[in-house]
Tab-separated table of C-alpha atoms and ligand atoms in Angstrom:
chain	number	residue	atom	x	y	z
A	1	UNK	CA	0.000	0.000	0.000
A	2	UNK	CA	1.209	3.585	-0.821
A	3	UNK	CA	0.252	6.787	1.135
A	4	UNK	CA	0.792	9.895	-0.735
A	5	UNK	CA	0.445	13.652	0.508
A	6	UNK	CA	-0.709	16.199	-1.724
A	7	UNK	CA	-2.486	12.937	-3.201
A	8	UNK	CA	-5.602	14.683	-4.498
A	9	UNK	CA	-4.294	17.084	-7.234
A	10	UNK	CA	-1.157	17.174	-9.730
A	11	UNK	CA	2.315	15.216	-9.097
A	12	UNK	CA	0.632	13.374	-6.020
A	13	UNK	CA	-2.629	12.199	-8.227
A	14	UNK	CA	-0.936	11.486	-11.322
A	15	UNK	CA	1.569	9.095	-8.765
A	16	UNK	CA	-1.081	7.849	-6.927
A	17	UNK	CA	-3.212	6.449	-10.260
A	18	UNK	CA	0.363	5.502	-11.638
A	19	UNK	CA	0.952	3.265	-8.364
A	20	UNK	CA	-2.614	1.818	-8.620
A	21	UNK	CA	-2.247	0.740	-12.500
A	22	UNK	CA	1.367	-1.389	-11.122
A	23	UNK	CA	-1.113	-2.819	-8.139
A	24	UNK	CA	-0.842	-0.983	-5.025
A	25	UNK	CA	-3.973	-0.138	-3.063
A	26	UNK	CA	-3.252	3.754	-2.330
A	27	UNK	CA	-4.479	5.913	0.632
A	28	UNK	CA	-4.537	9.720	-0.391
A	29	UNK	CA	-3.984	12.556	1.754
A	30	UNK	CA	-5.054	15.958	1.241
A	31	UNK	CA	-6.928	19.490	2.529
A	32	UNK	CA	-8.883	19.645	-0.891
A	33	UNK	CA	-11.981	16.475	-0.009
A	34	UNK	CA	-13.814	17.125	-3.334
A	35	UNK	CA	-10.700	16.187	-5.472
A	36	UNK	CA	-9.693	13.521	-3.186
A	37	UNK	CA	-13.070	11.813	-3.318
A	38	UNK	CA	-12.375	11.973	-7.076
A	39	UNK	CA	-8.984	10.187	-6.783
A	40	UNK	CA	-10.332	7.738	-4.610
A	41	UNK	CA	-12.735	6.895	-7.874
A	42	UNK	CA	-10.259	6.982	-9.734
A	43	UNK	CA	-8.017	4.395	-8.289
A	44	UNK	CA	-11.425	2.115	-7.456
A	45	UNK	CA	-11.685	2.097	-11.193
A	46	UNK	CA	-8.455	1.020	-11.899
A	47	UNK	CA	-9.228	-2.052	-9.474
A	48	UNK	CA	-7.505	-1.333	-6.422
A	49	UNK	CA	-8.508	-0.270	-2.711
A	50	UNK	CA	-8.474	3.767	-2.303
A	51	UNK	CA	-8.565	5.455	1.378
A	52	UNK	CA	-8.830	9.603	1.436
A	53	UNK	CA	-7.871	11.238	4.399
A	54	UNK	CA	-7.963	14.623	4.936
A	55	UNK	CA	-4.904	15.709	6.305
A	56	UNK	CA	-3.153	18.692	6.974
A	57	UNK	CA	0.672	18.115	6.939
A	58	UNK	CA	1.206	21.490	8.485
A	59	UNK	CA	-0.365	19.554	11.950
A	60	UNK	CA	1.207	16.923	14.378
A	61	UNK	CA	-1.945	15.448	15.111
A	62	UNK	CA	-3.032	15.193	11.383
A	63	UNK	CA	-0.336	13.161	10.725
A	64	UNK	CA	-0.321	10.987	13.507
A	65	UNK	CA	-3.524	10.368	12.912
A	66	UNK	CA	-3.212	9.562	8.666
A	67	UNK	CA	-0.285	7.135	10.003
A	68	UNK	CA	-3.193	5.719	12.550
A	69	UNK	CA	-6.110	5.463	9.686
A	70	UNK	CA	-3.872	4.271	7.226
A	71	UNK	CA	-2.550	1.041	9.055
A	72	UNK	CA	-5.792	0.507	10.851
A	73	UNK	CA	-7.410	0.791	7.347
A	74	UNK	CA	-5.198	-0.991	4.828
A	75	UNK	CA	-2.762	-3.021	6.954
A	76	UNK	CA	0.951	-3.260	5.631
A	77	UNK	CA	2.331	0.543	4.224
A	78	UNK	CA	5.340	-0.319	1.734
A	79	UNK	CA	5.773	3.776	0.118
A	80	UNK	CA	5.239	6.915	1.934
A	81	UNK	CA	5.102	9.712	-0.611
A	82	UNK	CA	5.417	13.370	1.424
A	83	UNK	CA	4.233	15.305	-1.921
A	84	UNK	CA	2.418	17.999	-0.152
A	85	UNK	CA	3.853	21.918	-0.574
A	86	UNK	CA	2.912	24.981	-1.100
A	87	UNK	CA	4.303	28.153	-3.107
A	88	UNK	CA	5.559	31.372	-1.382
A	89	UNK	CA	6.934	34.305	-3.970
A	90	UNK	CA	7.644	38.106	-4.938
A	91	UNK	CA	10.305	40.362	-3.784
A	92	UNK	CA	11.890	39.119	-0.532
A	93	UNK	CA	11.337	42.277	0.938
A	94	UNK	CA	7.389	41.801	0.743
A	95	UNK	CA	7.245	38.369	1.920
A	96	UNK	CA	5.990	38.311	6.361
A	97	UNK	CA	7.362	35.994	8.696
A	98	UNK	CA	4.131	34.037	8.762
A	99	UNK	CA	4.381	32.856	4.962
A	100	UNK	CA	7.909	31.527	5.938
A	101	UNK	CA	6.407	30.007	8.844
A	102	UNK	CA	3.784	28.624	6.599
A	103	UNK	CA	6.059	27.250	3.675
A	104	UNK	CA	8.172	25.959	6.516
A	105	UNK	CA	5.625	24.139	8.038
A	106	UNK	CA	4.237	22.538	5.318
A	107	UNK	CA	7.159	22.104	2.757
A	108	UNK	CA	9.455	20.879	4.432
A	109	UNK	CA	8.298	20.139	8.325
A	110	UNK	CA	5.287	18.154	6.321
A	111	UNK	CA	8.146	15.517	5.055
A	112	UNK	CA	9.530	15.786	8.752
A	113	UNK	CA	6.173	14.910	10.022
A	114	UNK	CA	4.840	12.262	7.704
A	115	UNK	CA	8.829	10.756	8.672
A	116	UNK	CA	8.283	10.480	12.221
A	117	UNK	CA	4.615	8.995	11.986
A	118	UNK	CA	5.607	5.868	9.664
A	119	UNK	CA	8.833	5.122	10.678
A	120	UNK	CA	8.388	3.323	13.344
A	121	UNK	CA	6.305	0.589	10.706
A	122	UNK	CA	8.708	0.718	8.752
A	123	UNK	CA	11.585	0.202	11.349
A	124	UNK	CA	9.796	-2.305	12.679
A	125	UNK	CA	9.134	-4.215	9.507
A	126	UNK	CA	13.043	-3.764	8.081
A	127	UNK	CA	11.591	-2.435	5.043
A	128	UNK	CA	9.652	0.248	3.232
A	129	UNK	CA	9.982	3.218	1.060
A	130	UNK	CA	10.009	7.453	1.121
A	131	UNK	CA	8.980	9.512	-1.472
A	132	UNK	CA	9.795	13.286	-0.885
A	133	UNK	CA	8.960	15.611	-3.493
A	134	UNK	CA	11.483	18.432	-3.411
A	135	UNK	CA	12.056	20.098	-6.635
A	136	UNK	CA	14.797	21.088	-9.121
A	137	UNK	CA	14.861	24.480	-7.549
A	138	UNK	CA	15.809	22.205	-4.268
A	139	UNK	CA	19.038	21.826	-6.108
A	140	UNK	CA	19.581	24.877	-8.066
A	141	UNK	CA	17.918	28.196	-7.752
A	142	UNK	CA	17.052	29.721	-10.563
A	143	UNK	CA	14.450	32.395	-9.691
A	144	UNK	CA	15.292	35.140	-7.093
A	145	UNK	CA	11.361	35.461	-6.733
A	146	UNK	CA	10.879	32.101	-5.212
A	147	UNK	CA	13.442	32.365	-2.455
A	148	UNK	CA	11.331	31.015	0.555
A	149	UNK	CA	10.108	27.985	-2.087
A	150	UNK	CA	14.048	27.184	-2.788
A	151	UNK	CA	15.035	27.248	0.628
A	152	UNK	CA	12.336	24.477	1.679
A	153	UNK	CA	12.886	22.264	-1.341
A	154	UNK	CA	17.001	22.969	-0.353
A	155	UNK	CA	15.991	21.273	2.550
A	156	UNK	CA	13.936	18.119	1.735
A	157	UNK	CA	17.161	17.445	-0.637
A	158	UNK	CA	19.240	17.455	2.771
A	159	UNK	CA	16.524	15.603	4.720
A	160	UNK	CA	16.616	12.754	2.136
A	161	UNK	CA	19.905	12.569	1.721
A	162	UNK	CA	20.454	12.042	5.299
A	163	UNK	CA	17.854	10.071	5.404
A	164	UNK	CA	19.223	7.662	2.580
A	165	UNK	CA	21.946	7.171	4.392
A	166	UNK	CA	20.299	6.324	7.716
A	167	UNK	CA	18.259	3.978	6.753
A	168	UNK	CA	19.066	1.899	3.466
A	169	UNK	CA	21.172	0.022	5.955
A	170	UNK	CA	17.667	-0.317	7.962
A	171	UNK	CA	16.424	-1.584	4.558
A	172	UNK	CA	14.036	0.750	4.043
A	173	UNK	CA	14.472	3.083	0.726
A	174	UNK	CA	14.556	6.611	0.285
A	175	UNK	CA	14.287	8.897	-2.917
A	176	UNK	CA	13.814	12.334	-3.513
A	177	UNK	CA	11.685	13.857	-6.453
A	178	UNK	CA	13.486	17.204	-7.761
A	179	UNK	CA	10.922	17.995	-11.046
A	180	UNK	CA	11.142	21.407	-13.035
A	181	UNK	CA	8.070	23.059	-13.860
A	182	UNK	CA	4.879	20.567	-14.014
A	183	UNK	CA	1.812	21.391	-15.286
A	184	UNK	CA	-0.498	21.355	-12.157
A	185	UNK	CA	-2.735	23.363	-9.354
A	186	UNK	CA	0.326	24.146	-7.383
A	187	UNK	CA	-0.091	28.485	-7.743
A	188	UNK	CA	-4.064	27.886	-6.467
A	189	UNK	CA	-3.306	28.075	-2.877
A	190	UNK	CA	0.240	29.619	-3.522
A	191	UNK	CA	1.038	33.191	-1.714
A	192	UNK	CA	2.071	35.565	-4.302
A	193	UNK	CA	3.371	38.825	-3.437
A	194	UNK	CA	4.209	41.819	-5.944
A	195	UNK	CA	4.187	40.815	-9.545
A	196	UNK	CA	5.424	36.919	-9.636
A	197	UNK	CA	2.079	35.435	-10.796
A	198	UNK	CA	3.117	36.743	-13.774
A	199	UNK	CA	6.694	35.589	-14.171
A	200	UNK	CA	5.959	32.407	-13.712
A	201	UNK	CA	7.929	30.131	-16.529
A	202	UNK	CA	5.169	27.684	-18.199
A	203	UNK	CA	5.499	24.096	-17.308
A	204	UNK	CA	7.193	21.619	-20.099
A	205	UNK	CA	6.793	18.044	-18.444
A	206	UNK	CA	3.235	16.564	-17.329
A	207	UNK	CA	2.425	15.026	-14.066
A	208	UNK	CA	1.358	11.919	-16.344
A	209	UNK	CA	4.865	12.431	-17.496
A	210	UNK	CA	6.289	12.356	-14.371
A	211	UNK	CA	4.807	9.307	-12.598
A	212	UNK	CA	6.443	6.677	-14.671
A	213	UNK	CA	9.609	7.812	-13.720
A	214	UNK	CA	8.583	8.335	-10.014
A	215	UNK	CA	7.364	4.636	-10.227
A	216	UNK	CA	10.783	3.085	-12.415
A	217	UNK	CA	13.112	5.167	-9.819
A	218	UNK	CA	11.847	3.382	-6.503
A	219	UNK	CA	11.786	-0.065	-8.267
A	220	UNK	CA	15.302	0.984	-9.322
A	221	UNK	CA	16.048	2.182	-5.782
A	222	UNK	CA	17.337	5.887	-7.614
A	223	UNK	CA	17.781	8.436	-5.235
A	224	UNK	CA	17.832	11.240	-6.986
A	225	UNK	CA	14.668	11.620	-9.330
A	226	UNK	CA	14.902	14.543	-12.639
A	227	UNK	CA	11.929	15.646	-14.744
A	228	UNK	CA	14.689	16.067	-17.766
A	229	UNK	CA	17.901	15.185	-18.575
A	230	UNK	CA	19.484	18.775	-19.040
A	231	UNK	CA	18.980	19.072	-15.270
A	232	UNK	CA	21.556	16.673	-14.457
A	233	UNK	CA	23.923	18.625	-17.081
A	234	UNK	CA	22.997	21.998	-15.303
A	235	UNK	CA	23.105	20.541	-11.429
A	236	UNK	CA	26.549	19.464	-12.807
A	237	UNK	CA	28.188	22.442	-14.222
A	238	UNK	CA	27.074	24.453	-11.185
A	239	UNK	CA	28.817	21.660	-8.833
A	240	UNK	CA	31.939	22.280	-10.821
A	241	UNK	CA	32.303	25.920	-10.556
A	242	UNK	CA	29.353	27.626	-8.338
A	243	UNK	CA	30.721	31.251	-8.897
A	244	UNK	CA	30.849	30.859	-12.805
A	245	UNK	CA	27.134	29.366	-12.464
A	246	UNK	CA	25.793	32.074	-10.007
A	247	UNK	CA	27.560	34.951	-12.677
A	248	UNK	CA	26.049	33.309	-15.474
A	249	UNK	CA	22.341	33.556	-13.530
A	250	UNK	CA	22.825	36.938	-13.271
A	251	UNK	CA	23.060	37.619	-16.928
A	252	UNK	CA	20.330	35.674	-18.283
A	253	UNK	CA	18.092	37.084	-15.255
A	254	UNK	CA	19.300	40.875	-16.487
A	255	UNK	CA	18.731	39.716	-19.840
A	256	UNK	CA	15.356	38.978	-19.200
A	257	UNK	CA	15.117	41.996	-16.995
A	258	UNK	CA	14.328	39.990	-13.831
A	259	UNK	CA	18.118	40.658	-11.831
B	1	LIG	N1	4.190	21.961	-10.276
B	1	LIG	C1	5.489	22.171	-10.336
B	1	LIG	O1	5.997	22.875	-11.226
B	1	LIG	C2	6.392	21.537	-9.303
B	1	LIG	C3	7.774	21.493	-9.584
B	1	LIG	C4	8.619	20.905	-8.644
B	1	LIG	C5	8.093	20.411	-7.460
B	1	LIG	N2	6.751	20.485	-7.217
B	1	LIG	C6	6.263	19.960	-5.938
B	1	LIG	O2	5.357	18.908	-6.196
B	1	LIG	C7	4.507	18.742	-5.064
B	1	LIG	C8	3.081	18.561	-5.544
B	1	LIG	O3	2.647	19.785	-6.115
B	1	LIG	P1	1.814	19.883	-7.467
B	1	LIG	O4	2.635	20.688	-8.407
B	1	LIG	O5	1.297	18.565	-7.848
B	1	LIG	O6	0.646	20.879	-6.982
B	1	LIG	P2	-0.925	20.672	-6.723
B	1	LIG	O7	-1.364	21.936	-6.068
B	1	LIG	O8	-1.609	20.257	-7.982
B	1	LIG	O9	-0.956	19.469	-5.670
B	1	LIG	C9	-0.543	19.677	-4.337
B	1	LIG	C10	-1.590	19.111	-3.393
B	1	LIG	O10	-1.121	19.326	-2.060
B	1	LIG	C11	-2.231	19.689	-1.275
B	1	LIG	N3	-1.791	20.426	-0.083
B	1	LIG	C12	-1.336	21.707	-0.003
B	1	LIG	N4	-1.073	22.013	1.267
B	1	LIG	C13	-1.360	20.927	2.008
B	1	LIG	C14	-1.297	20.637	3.393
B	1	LIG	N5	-0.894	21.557	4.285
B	1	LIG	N6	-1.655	19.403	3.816
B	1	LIG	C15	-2.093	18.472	2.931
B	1	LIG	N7	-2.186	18.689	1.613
B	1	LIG	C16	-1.831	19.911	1.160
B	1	LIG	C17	-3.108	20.524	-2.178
B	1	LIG	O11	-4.455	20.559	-1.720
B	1	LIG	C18	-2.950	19.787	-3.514
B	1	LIG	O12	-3.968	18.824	-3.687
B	1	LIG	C19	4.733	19.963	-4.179
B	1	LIG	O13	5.579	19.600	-3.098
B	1	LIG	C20	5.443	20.927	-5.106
B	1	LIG	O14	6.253	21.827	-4.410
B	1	LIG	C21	5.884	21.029	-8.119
């Protein structure tokens, strides 16, 4: 069975239906019921046993209690997808403490939290799987408008990679999802601030895309997971020489008149 966070919409549905197709019964965790009573359909249809819970990943208790419903409901959990985030942008300047606090909470604390409720399955089991979505921008920055977004996804990349490292020897896996742009309802419930809505780049890979590669990466036990090749190329090249990458930002961004 396979929980996923941020299961009703995007990335998290297109996984969950993607998960269903291969077999797995999927329980589907979100703050938006209407869509996640129509993922729940979905995956029925496919064949396979759906659970929604409504969540909030921003909340101890929430999570506790998904961890609670979802063993109770469907027994053994093999994947733990924590998919769920949020988008905070515009000029750092106009973005308060409490949309930090928020992004915080639910970017990267929600991996934190769904982490600490399913572990102790897993741990107990000696085996298991995490999903975290992160994001390309996780590893490379590339718009000084999305600073608070960066810095969360910056930090699921760490969390996983620690977390690889703790506990493949524990056999359970761990990957992390770094995407570019995908086409989904991410900027609905985003907090925009001063004119980003409108620099936002348009997406070039679909979640429907995306899932296979989700799926072929944790039967592959890949850590690192890339909407498109160039990214590896670019994550690269900035690895080699940060200062010539940062320099080179700069004059695209003033090119585009965004520095
Ligand atoms: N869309 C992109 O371009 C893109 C690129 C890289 C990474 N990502 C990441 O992919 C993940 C999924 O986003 P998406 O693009 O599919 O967006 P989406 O908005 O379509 O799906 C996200 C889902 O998360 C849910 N959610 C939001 N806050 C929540 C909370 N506190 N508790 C529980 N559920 C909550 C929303 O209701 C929504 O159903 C996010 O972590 C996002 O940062 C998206």
């Amino acid at each position: 069975m396979a929980v996923i966070t941020g299961g009703a919409s995007g990335i998290g549905r297109a996984c969950a239906l993607e998960m269903a197709r291969r077999g797995a019964d999927v329980v589907i965790a979100d703050l938006d019921e209407r869509r996640m009573a129509s993922v729940e359909g979905e995956v029925r249809a496919i064949g396979r046993r759906a659970l929604g819970v409504r969540c909030d990943v921003s909340r101890d208790a929430d999570v506790e209690a998904l961890a609670a419903r979802a063993l109770g409901g469907m027994g053994r959990v093999d994947l733990l997808m924590n998919n769920a985030g949020v988008v905070v942008g515009g000029p750092l300047e106009e973005i308060p403490m409490s949309d930090w606090e928020w992004i915080v909470d639910v970017n990267l604390l929600g991996p934190v939290r769904g982490v600490r409720a399913f572990l102790p399955h897993m741990l107990e089991r000696g085996s298991g799987y995490i999903v975290n979505t992160a994001s390309f921008a996780g590893l490379v920055p590339h718009n000084p408008r999305t600073i608070p977004y960066d810095t969360t996804k910056h930090g699921v990349v760490g969390f996983s990679a620690g977390l690889a490292l703790y506990l493949r020897p524990r056999g359970i896996g761990v990957s992390v999802l770094c995407p570019g742009y995908v086409a989904t309802n991410l900027l609905e419930r985003a907090r925009l601030h001063g004119e980003t809505a409108a620099g936002m780049p348009d997406a070039v890979v679909t979640p429907e895309e995306l899932a296979p590669k989700v799926v072929e990466a944790v039967e592959a036990e890949r850590f690192l997971i890339l909407s498109q090749p160039e990214h590896a190329r670019i994550w690269a090249r900035r690895a080699q020489d940060v200062d010539r990458h940062i320099r080179r930002q700069l004059e695209v961004l003033a090119g585009e008149g965004r520095g």
